[in-house]
Amino acid sequence: MHIVTFTRSTPDTAAKVEVDGNGAVSWGDAATVVNPWDEYSLEEAIRQATNVKGDTTVIAVGGDLHNDSLKHSLAMGVKNAVRVNADGLDMTDSLQWASLAAAAVNNIDDCQLVIFGKEHVDVGSDQVTYQTARKLGWTMLSYVSEILELDAEGGTIKVEKTVEQGKQILTAKLPVVISVLKGINEPRYPSFIGIRKASKATIPEWTPADLGIELPASSITHDAYNNPPPRDITSEIIEGETIEEKAAQLVDKLLEEKVL
Amino acid sequence: MVTSQTQSTPYNPFTEEHEMFRKSVRKFVENEITPCADEWEAAGIAPLHDIFKKMGDLGFLGLNYPEKYGGSEADIWFTVVLHEELAKAAIGGVPMAIAVHTDMCTPALAYHGSDYLKETYLAPSICGDMVGAIAVTEPDAGSDVARIRTRAVRDGDDYVINGSKMYITNGTQADWLCLLARTSDDDNYKGMSLIIVPTDTRGFNVSRKLKKLGQHSSDTAFLSFEDMRVPIKNRIGNEGKGFYYQMEQFQVERLIGAIGSYSGAEKAVRDTIAYTRDRKAFGKPLLANQWIQFKLGELLTEIEATKHMTYYCASLIESGAKSSEVTRIASMCKLKGGRLARQVADTCIQFYGGMGYMEETPISRYYRDSRLASIGGGADEIMLQIIAKLEGMHIE
Ligand SMILES: Cc1cc2nc3c(=O)[nH]c(=O)nc-3n(C[C@H](O)[C@H](O)[C@H](O)COP(=O)(O)OP(=O)(O)OC[C@H]3O[C@@H](n4cnc5c(N)ncnc54)[C@H](O)[C@@H]3O)c2cc1C
């Protein structure tokens, strides 16, 4: 079985992202990091592939900015990495993104399981996970907190999903797309040997032509980006002899300001 | 406009691979060391076997050692990256424990030890199963290493060792020591050997765990040896060569010391910039005062200079430069790093004000911890003594 996972480079969560003088979104020269949610999906892909003695491939959709994350994935222990890119790709157009993602998955033999991190932190969205599943025509299981069983021979997967009301245990027929939550595992650090291997790897780039598809035209136009209005905050530190006294004062203030 | 045919590039020894390694170490420090810093400082000790095992699994402990013993045979810049990143932990004691293990007690073993010794002690240290320590200083001999008194006397296939060692980092947890002892009656530096001593040997005693000004998480110990029998095959290299091996080992120790100094200093200054940007006095951020900007700017300049001098030292070691030249530059780096750390700690704590004096503020720990840099691994004055000698100023 081949397990596919996705990654992308996002601005460091500590970076200051803002609209620059040209009206473009910029994070200055701050470093990019692996989309933090992907650390968990990468780890899970490696673990599951080890269990079923399967193969792993990590895919990034977009420009060569994402090679860093692909190399990070290889350093963690994912076996293969590929980047899919297309002229005219708008990274904010999730349908274009998902079309490329699904075509890439279809281009990999014997892929039965696609694992996504819960969301893309830079755009604060997880819709590409659902759209990719839809494009593939596969079952989508989101917010998986544990893979209880991946049965390669029986062709099923049993997962625990976190829902608002509690937990759900589900079994689905493969192939499936899942998105995983942070608590699912503890991602490993890239080892020295992993880093050495990854840094020597060259990452192939697939185009829509390689995948036998045409990139759908983007339906989005970017009219304007604006920074949020500056916030006018005054802070007040509550003084008091005891914690109880401070807490009582805080409650009074919150009531006064109609926060409570 | 004058154009040049040859493109010179800024001096940067780090490749993509080094930067990937940096990210991995940084994450390890942020997740595995810094969050435990307060707990380990309060406990006066850190669980080195746990930490080293994790690092060993990742291949962080034997970067420059032979693959045959689990090392990576990586270039020196990986070692530089490792210690630059460790120095950014919110604690001095643990990076020091790691540095002692990776680059202070192991170089002589790796370069002059027998296969037997390397299999028995180096390999398990690289994979993180064993913790090592370096035992040179004695109650009556620190700066003057040639005056050590611990004696190893041959008896059959063993050395019988008597004496004591002072201020030994990792001393209560180490599985083995790289011990400098006298193996002949010669009263000078020629009569010494380096011997690997397993700490489960009878006659080995941890007399006392020492209380210190800083580096609280580091277990520094006073050790004593009473008729401790260690096989002669545990000696590193030739008998009588211990002082030379140790002097060679000190070069790496001093390089690593300098890295810890400038990198820790850089973090302290950057933390101070962030703090003084937020903290307001007289209606404006503290950082708006030119005095503060200039002081911090000056320190960053000094840090940059020290960093590049240290890179030069690393490149000398990497290219196999003449030993005396490595010693000269390593001593200068160690001296400059120690002095700089003192200057940085003093200036930064000042700009933090009362907050800097509080235990909860990391700068107060840095202030305590960094003071060691001018004492441990050879005091500033000993570095100056070496520099003066190598510069031909020595007068008998
Ligand atoms: C926290 C800590 C950890 C340590 N870890 C280890 C370890 O793991 N292994 C180990 O072997 N040692 C270790 N040491 C010992 C350290 O290397 C010595 O403390 C150091 O070399 C200085 O020796 P000393 O303390 O005997 O000082 P002394 O030799 O007593 O010197 C005291 C001071 O006198 C001055 N001085 C000395 N000689 C001269 C001179 N010729 N001219 C002018 N001034 C001079 C210097 O300022 C020096 O600091 C550690 C020390 C500390 C504090």
PDB file of N, CA and C and ligand atoms in Angstrom, chain B residues 96 100 133-145 165-170 212 214-215 218 220 250 253 372 374-382 385, ligand 1:
ATOM      1  N   MET B  96      25.827  22.769  28.755  1.00  0.00           N
ATOM      2  CA  MET B  96      27.193  22.490  29.215  1.00  0.00           C
ATOM      3  C   MET B  96      27.396  20.979  29.395  1.00  0.00           C
ATOM      4  N   VAL B 100      30.168  18.932  27.336  1.00  0.00           N
ATOM      5  CA  VAL B 100      31.205  18.132  28.002  1.00  0.00           C
ATOM      6  C   VAL B 100      31.228  16.738  27.386  1.00  0.00           C
ATOM      7  N   ALA B 133      32.321  12.248  31.437  1.00  0.00           N
ATOM      8  CA  ALA B 133      32.764  13.455  32.136  1.00  0.00           C
ATOM      9  C   ALA B 133      34.271  13.588  31.940  1.00  0.00           C
ATOM     10  N   ILE B 134      34.757  14.807  32.087  1.00  0.00           N
ATOM     11  CA  ILE B 134      36.189  15.042  31.980  1.00  0.00           C
ATOM     12  C   ILE B 134      36.720  15.449  33.351  1.00  0.00           C
ATOM     13  N   ALA B 135      37.745  14.738  33.818  1.00  0.00           N
ATOM     14  CA  ALA B 135      38.234  14.962  35.172  1.00  0.00           C
ATOM     15  C   ALA B 135      39.701  15.358  35.144  1.00  0.00           C
ATOM     16  N   VAL B 136      39.920  16.663  35.174  1.00  0.00           N
ATOM     17  CA  VAL B 136      41.282  17.205  35.151  1.00  0.00           C
ATOM     18  C   VAL B 136      41.567  17.966  36.446  1.00  0.00           C
ATOM     19  N   THR B 137      40.693  18.931  36.762  1.00  0.00           N
ATOM     20  CA  THR B 137      40.927  19.833  37.889  1.00  0.00           C
ATOM     21  C   THR B 137      40.931  19.098  39.228  1.00  0.00           C
ATOM     22  N   GLU B 138      41.798  19.554  40.114  1.00  0.00           N
ATOM     23  CA  GLU B 138      41.874  18.988  41.473  1.00  0.00           C
ATOM     24  C   GLU B 138      41.780  20.127  42.485  1.00  0.00           C
ATOM     25  N   PRO B 139      41.537  19.777  43.734  1.00  0.00           N
ATOM     26  CA  PRO B 139      41.424  20.840  44.727  1.00  0.00           C
ATOM     27  C   PRO B 139      42.655  21.759  44.732  1.00  0.00           C
ATOM     28  N   ASP B 140      43.840  21.187  44.485  1.00  0.00           N
ATOM     29  CA  ASP B 140      45.047  22.007  44.545  1.00  0.00           C
ATOM     30  C   ASP B 140      45.665  22.301  43.181  1.00  0.00           C
ATOM     31  N   ALA B 141      44.957  21.969  42.116  1.00  0.00           N
ATOM     32  CA  ALA B 141      45.510  22.248  40.783  1.00  0.00           C
ATOM     33  C   ALA B 141      44.395  22.460  39.774  1.00  0.00           C
ATOM     34  N   GLY B 142      44.225  23.722  39.382  1.00  0.00           N
ATOM     35  CA  GLY B 142      43.218  24.047  38.364  1.00  0.00           C
ATOM     36  C   GLY B 142      43.895  24.665  37.163  1.00  0.00           C
ATOM     37  N   SER B 143      44.230  25.932  37.308  1.00  0.00           N
ATOM     38  CA  SER B 143      44.918  26.624  36.211  1.00  0.00           C
ATOM     39  C   SER B 143      46.243  25.944  35.894  1.00  0.00           C
ATOM     40  N   ASP B 144      46.906  25.507  36.922  1.00  0.00           N
ATOM     41  CA  ASP B 144      48.226  24.901  36.759  1.00  0.00           C
ATOM     42  C   ASP B 144      48.062  23.388  36.639  1.00  0.00           C
ATOM     43  N   VAL B 145      47.658  22.953  35.458  1.00  0.00           N
ATOM     44  CA  VAL B 145      47.325  21.538  35.244  1.00  0.00           C
ATOM     45  C   VAL B 145      48.526  20.634  35.543  1.00  0.00           C
ATOM     46  N   LYS B 165      39.274  14.685  42.356  1.00  0.00           N
ATOM     47  CA  LYS B 165      39.038  15.647  41.273  1.00  0.00           C
ATOM     48  C   LYS B 165      37.918  16.582  41.705  1.00  0.00           C
ATOM     49  N   MET B 166      38.081  17.841  41.326  1.00  0.00           N
ATOM     50  CA  MET B 166      37.191  18.896  41.823  1.00  0.00           C
ATOM     51  C   MET B 166      36.397  19.521  40.679  1.00  0.00           C
ATOM     52  N   TYR B 167      35.196  19.969  40.971  1.00  0.00           N
ATOM     53  CA  TYR B 167      34.332  20.696  40.015  1.00  0.00           C
ATOM     54  C   TYR B 167      34.036  19.875  38.761  1.00  0.00           C
ATOM     55  N   ILE B 168      33.746  18.589  38.904  1.00  0.00           N
ATOM     56  CA  ILE B 168      33.582  17.766  37.708  1.00  0.00           C
ATOM     57  C   ILE B 168      32.130  17.778  37.218  1.00  0.00           C
ATOM     58  N   THR B 169      31.946  18.358  36.037  1.00  0.00           N
ATOM     59  CA  THR B 169      30.628  18.456  35.397  1.00  0.00           C
ATOM     60  C   THR B 169      30.119  17.051  35.053  1.00  0.00           C
ATOM     61  N   ASN B 170      28.845  16.824  35.273  1.00  0.00           N
ATOM     62  CA  ASN B 170      28.206  15.503  35.076  1.00  0.00           C
ATOM     63  C   ASN B 170      28.704  14.490  36.117  1.00  0.00           C
ATOM     64  N   LYS B 212      26.431  25.851  43.608  1.00  0.00           N
ATOM     65  CA  LYS B 212      27.133  26.841  42.798  1.00  0.00           C
ATOM     66  C   LYS B 212      26.357  28.153  42.667  1.00  0.00           C
ATOM     67  N   GLY B 214      25.722  29.553  39.767  1.00  0.00           N
ATOM     68  CA  GLY B 214      24.799  29.368  38.640  1.00  0.00           C
ATOM     69  C   GLY B 214      24.927  27.961  38.101  1.00  0.00           C
ATOM     70  N   GLN B 215      24.444  27.761  36.860  1.00  0.00           N
ATOM     71  CA  GLN B 215      24.503  26.432  36.245  1.00  0.00           C
ATOM     72  C   GLN B 215      23.912  25.391  37.206  1.00  0.00           C
ATOM     73  N   SER B 218      23.298  21.718  36.389  1.00  0.00           N
ATOM     74  CA  SER B 218      24.464  20.876  36.099  1.00  0.00           C
ATOM     75  C   SER B 218      24.964  20.272  37.401  1.00  0.00           C
ATOM     76  N   THR B 220      27.680  19.297  39.382  1.00  0.00           N
ATOM     77  CA  THR B 220      29.131  19.463  39.494  1.00  0.00           C
ATOM     78  C   THR B 220      29.557  18.734  40.758  1.00  0.00           C
ATOM     79  N   PHE B 250      41.636  20.330  24.913  1.00  0.00           N
ATOM     80  CA  PHE B 250      41.241  21.664  25.371  1.00  0.00           C
ATOM     81  C   PHE B 250      40.940  22.601  24.201  1.00  0.00           C
ATOM     82  N   GLU B 253      37.456  22.074  23.371  1.00  0.00           N
ATOM     83  CA  GLU B 253      36.678  22.579  24.503  1.00  0.00           C
ATOM     84  C   GLU B 253      36.563  24.101  24.427  1.00  0.00           C
ATOM     85  N   LEU B 372      30.501  31.730  34.295  1.00  0.00           N
ATOM     86  CA  LEU B 372      31.446  30.612  34.274  1.00  0.00           C
ATOM     87  C   LEU B 372      32.400  30.675  33.078  1.00  0.00           C
ATOM     88  N   SER B 374      34.338  32.716  31.835  1.00  0.00           N
ATOM     89  CA  SER B 374      35.685  33.269  32.014  1.00  0.00           C
ATOM     90  C   SER B 374      36.525  32.472  33.005  1.00  0.00           C
ATOM     91  N   ILE B 375      35.915  31.414  33.579  1.00  0.00           N
ATOM     92  CA  ILE B 375      36.643  30.615  34.592  1.00  0.00           C
ATOM     93  C   ILE B 375      36.851  29.168  34.124  1.00  0.00           C
ATOM     94  N   GLY B 376      35.740  28.505  33.776  1.00  0.00           N
ATOM     95  CA  GLY B 376      35.819  27.086  33.405  1.00  0.00           C
ATOM     96  C   GLY B 376      36.578  26.888  32.100  1.00  0.00           C
ATOM     97  N   GLY B 377      37.157  25.701  31.951  1.00  0.00           N
ATOM     98  CA  GLY B 377      37.868  25.383  30.705  1.00  0.00           C
ATOM     99  C   GLY B 377      39.131  26.210  30.538  1.00  0.00           C
ATOM    100  N   GLY B 378      39.647  26.726  31.659  1.00  0.00           N
ATOM    101  CA  GLY B 378      40.817  27.594  31.612  1.00  0.00           C
ATOM    102  C   GLY B 378      40.386  29.035  31.758  1.00  0.00           C
ATOM    103  N   ALA B 379      40.848  29.675  32.852  1.00  0.00           N
ATOM    104  CA  ALA B 379      40.437  31.055  33.142  1.00  0.00           C
ATOM    105  C   ALA B 379      40.990  32.014  32.081  1.00  0.00           C
ATOM    106  N   ASP B 380      40.392  33.196  32.021  1.00  0.00           N
ATOM    107  CA  ASP B 380      40.849  34.231  31.071  1.00  0.00           C
ATOM    108  C   ASP B 380      42.370  34.427  31.152  1.00  0.00           C
ATOM    109  N   GLU B 381      42.874  34.477  32.376  1.00  0.00           N
ATOM    110  CA  GLU B 381      44.303  34.750  32.544  1.00  0.00           C
ATOM    111  C   GLU B 381      45.154  33.632  31.956  1.00  0.00           C
ATOM    112  N   ILE B 382      44.627  32.406  31.975  1.00  0.00           N
ATOM    113  CA  ILE B 382      45.375  31.286  31.383  1.00  0.00           C
ATOM    114  C   ILE B 382      45.353  31.408  29.860  1.00  0.00           C
ATOM    115  N   GLN B 385      47.896  33.880  29.145  1.00  0.00           N
ATOM    116  CA  GLN B 385      49.226  33.282  29.322  1.00  0.00           C
ATOM    117  C   GLN B 385      49.628  32.517  28.045  1.00  0.00           C
TER     118      GLN B 385
HETATM  119  C1  LIG C   1      30.881  24.958  37.185  1.00  0.00           C
HETATM  120  C2  LIG C   1      32.251  24.433  36.900  1.00  0.00           C
HETATM  121  C3  LIG C   1      32.380  23.293  36.120  1.00  0.00           C
HETATM  122  C4  LIG C   1      33.630  22.761  35.874  1.00  0.00           C
HETATM  123  N1  LIG C   1      33.741  21.574  35.189  1.00  0.00           N
HETATM  124  C5  LIG C   1      34.944  20.976  35.103  1.00  0.00           C
HETATM  125  C6  LIG C   1      35.063  19.671  34.550  1.00  0.00           C
HETATM  126  O1  LIG C   1      34.080  19.086  34.079  1.00  0.00           O
HETATM  127  N2  LIG C   1      36.271  19.079  34.530  1.00  0.00           N
HETATM  128  C7  LIG C   1      37.384  19.681  35.025  1.00  0.00           C
HETATM  129  O2  LIG C   1      38.445  19.100  34.988  1.00  0.00           O
HETATM  130  N3  LIG C   1      37.309  20.929  35.561  1.00  0.00           N
HETATM  131  C8  LIG C   1      36.123  21.575  35.618  1.00  0.00           C
HETATM  132  N4  LIG C   1      36.038  22.830  36.189  1.00  0.00           N
HETATM  133  C9  LIG C   1      37.238  23.445  36.707  1.00  0.00           C
HETATM  134  C10 LIG C   1      37.754  24.644  35.918  1.00  0.00           C
HETATM  135  O3  LIG C   1      38.353  24.239  34.727  1.00  0.00           O
HETATM  136  C11 LIG C   1      38.718  25.400  36.833  1.00  0.00           C
HETATM  137  O4  LIG C   1      37.950  25.984  37.849  1.00  0.00           O
HETATM  138  C12 LIG C   1      39.534  26.448  36.119  1.00  0.00           C
HETATM  139  O5  LIG C   1      40.451  25.853  35.238  1.00  0.00           O
HETATM  140  C13 LIG C   1      40.287  27.349  37.101  1.00  0.00           C
HETATM  141  O6  LIG C   1      41.009  26.571  38.006  1.00  0.00           O
HETATM  142  P1  LIG C   1      40.869  26.846  39.565  1.00  0.00           P
HETATM  143  O7  LIG C   1      39.438  26.870  39.890  1.00  0.00           O
HETATM  144  O8  LIG C   1      41.710  25.892  40.295  1.00  0.00           O
HETATM  145  O9  LIG C   1      41.421  28.286  39.770  1.00  0.00           O
HETATM  146  P2  LIG C   1      42.944  28.754  40.224  1.00  0.00           P
HETATM  147  O10 LIG C   1      43.887  27.930  39.474  1.00  0.00           O
HETATM  148  O11 LIG C   1      42.951  28.636  41.701  1.00  0.00           O
HETATM  149  O12 LIG C   1      42.941  30.188  39.744  1.00  0.00           O
HETATM  150  C14 LIG C   1      42.092  31.191  40.326  1.00  0.00           C
HETATM  151  C15 LIG C   1      42.169  32.443  39.498  1.00  0.00           C
HETATM  152  O13 LIG C   1      43.466  32.963  39.514  1.00  0.00           O
HETATM  153  C16 LIG C   1      43.778  33.578  38.309  1.00  0.00           C
HETATM  154  N5  LIG C   1      45.029  32.990  37.778  1.00  0.00           N
HETATM  155  C17 LIG C   1      45.392  31.690  37.771  1.00  0.00           C
HETATM  156  N6  LIG C   1      46.594  31.543  37.208  1.00  0.00           N
HETATM  157  C18 LIG C   1      47.018  32.772  36.858  1.00  0.00           C
HETATM  158  C19 LIG C   1      48.193  33.292  36.249  1.00  0.00           C
HETATM  159  N7  LIG C   1      49.175  32.477  35.871  1.00  0.00           N
HETATM  160  N8  LIG C   1      48.289  34.624  36.042  1.00  0.00           N
HETATM  161  C20 LIG C   1      47.282  35.432  36.436  1.00  0.00           C
HETATM  162  N9  LIG C   1      46.158  35.014  37.000  1.00  0.00           N
HETATM  163  C21 LIG C   1      46.023  33.704  37.230  1.00  0.00           C
HETATM  164  C22 LIG C   1      42.602  33.358  37.388  1.00  0.00           C
HETATM  165  O14 LIG C   1      41.788  34.498  37.391  1.00  0.00           O
HETATM  166  C23 LIG C   1      41.876  32.223  38.035  1.00  0.00           C
HETATM  167  O15 LIG C   1      40.491  32.284  37.774  1.00  0.00           O
HETATM  168  C24 LIG C   1      34.794  23.403  36.394  1.00  0.00           C
HETATM  169  C25 LIG C   1      34.663  24.576  37.140  1.00  0.00           C
HETATM  170  C26 LIG C   1      33.408  25.081  37.401  1.00  0.00           C
HETATM  171  C27 LIG C   1      33.303  26.312  38.239  1.00  0.00           C
END
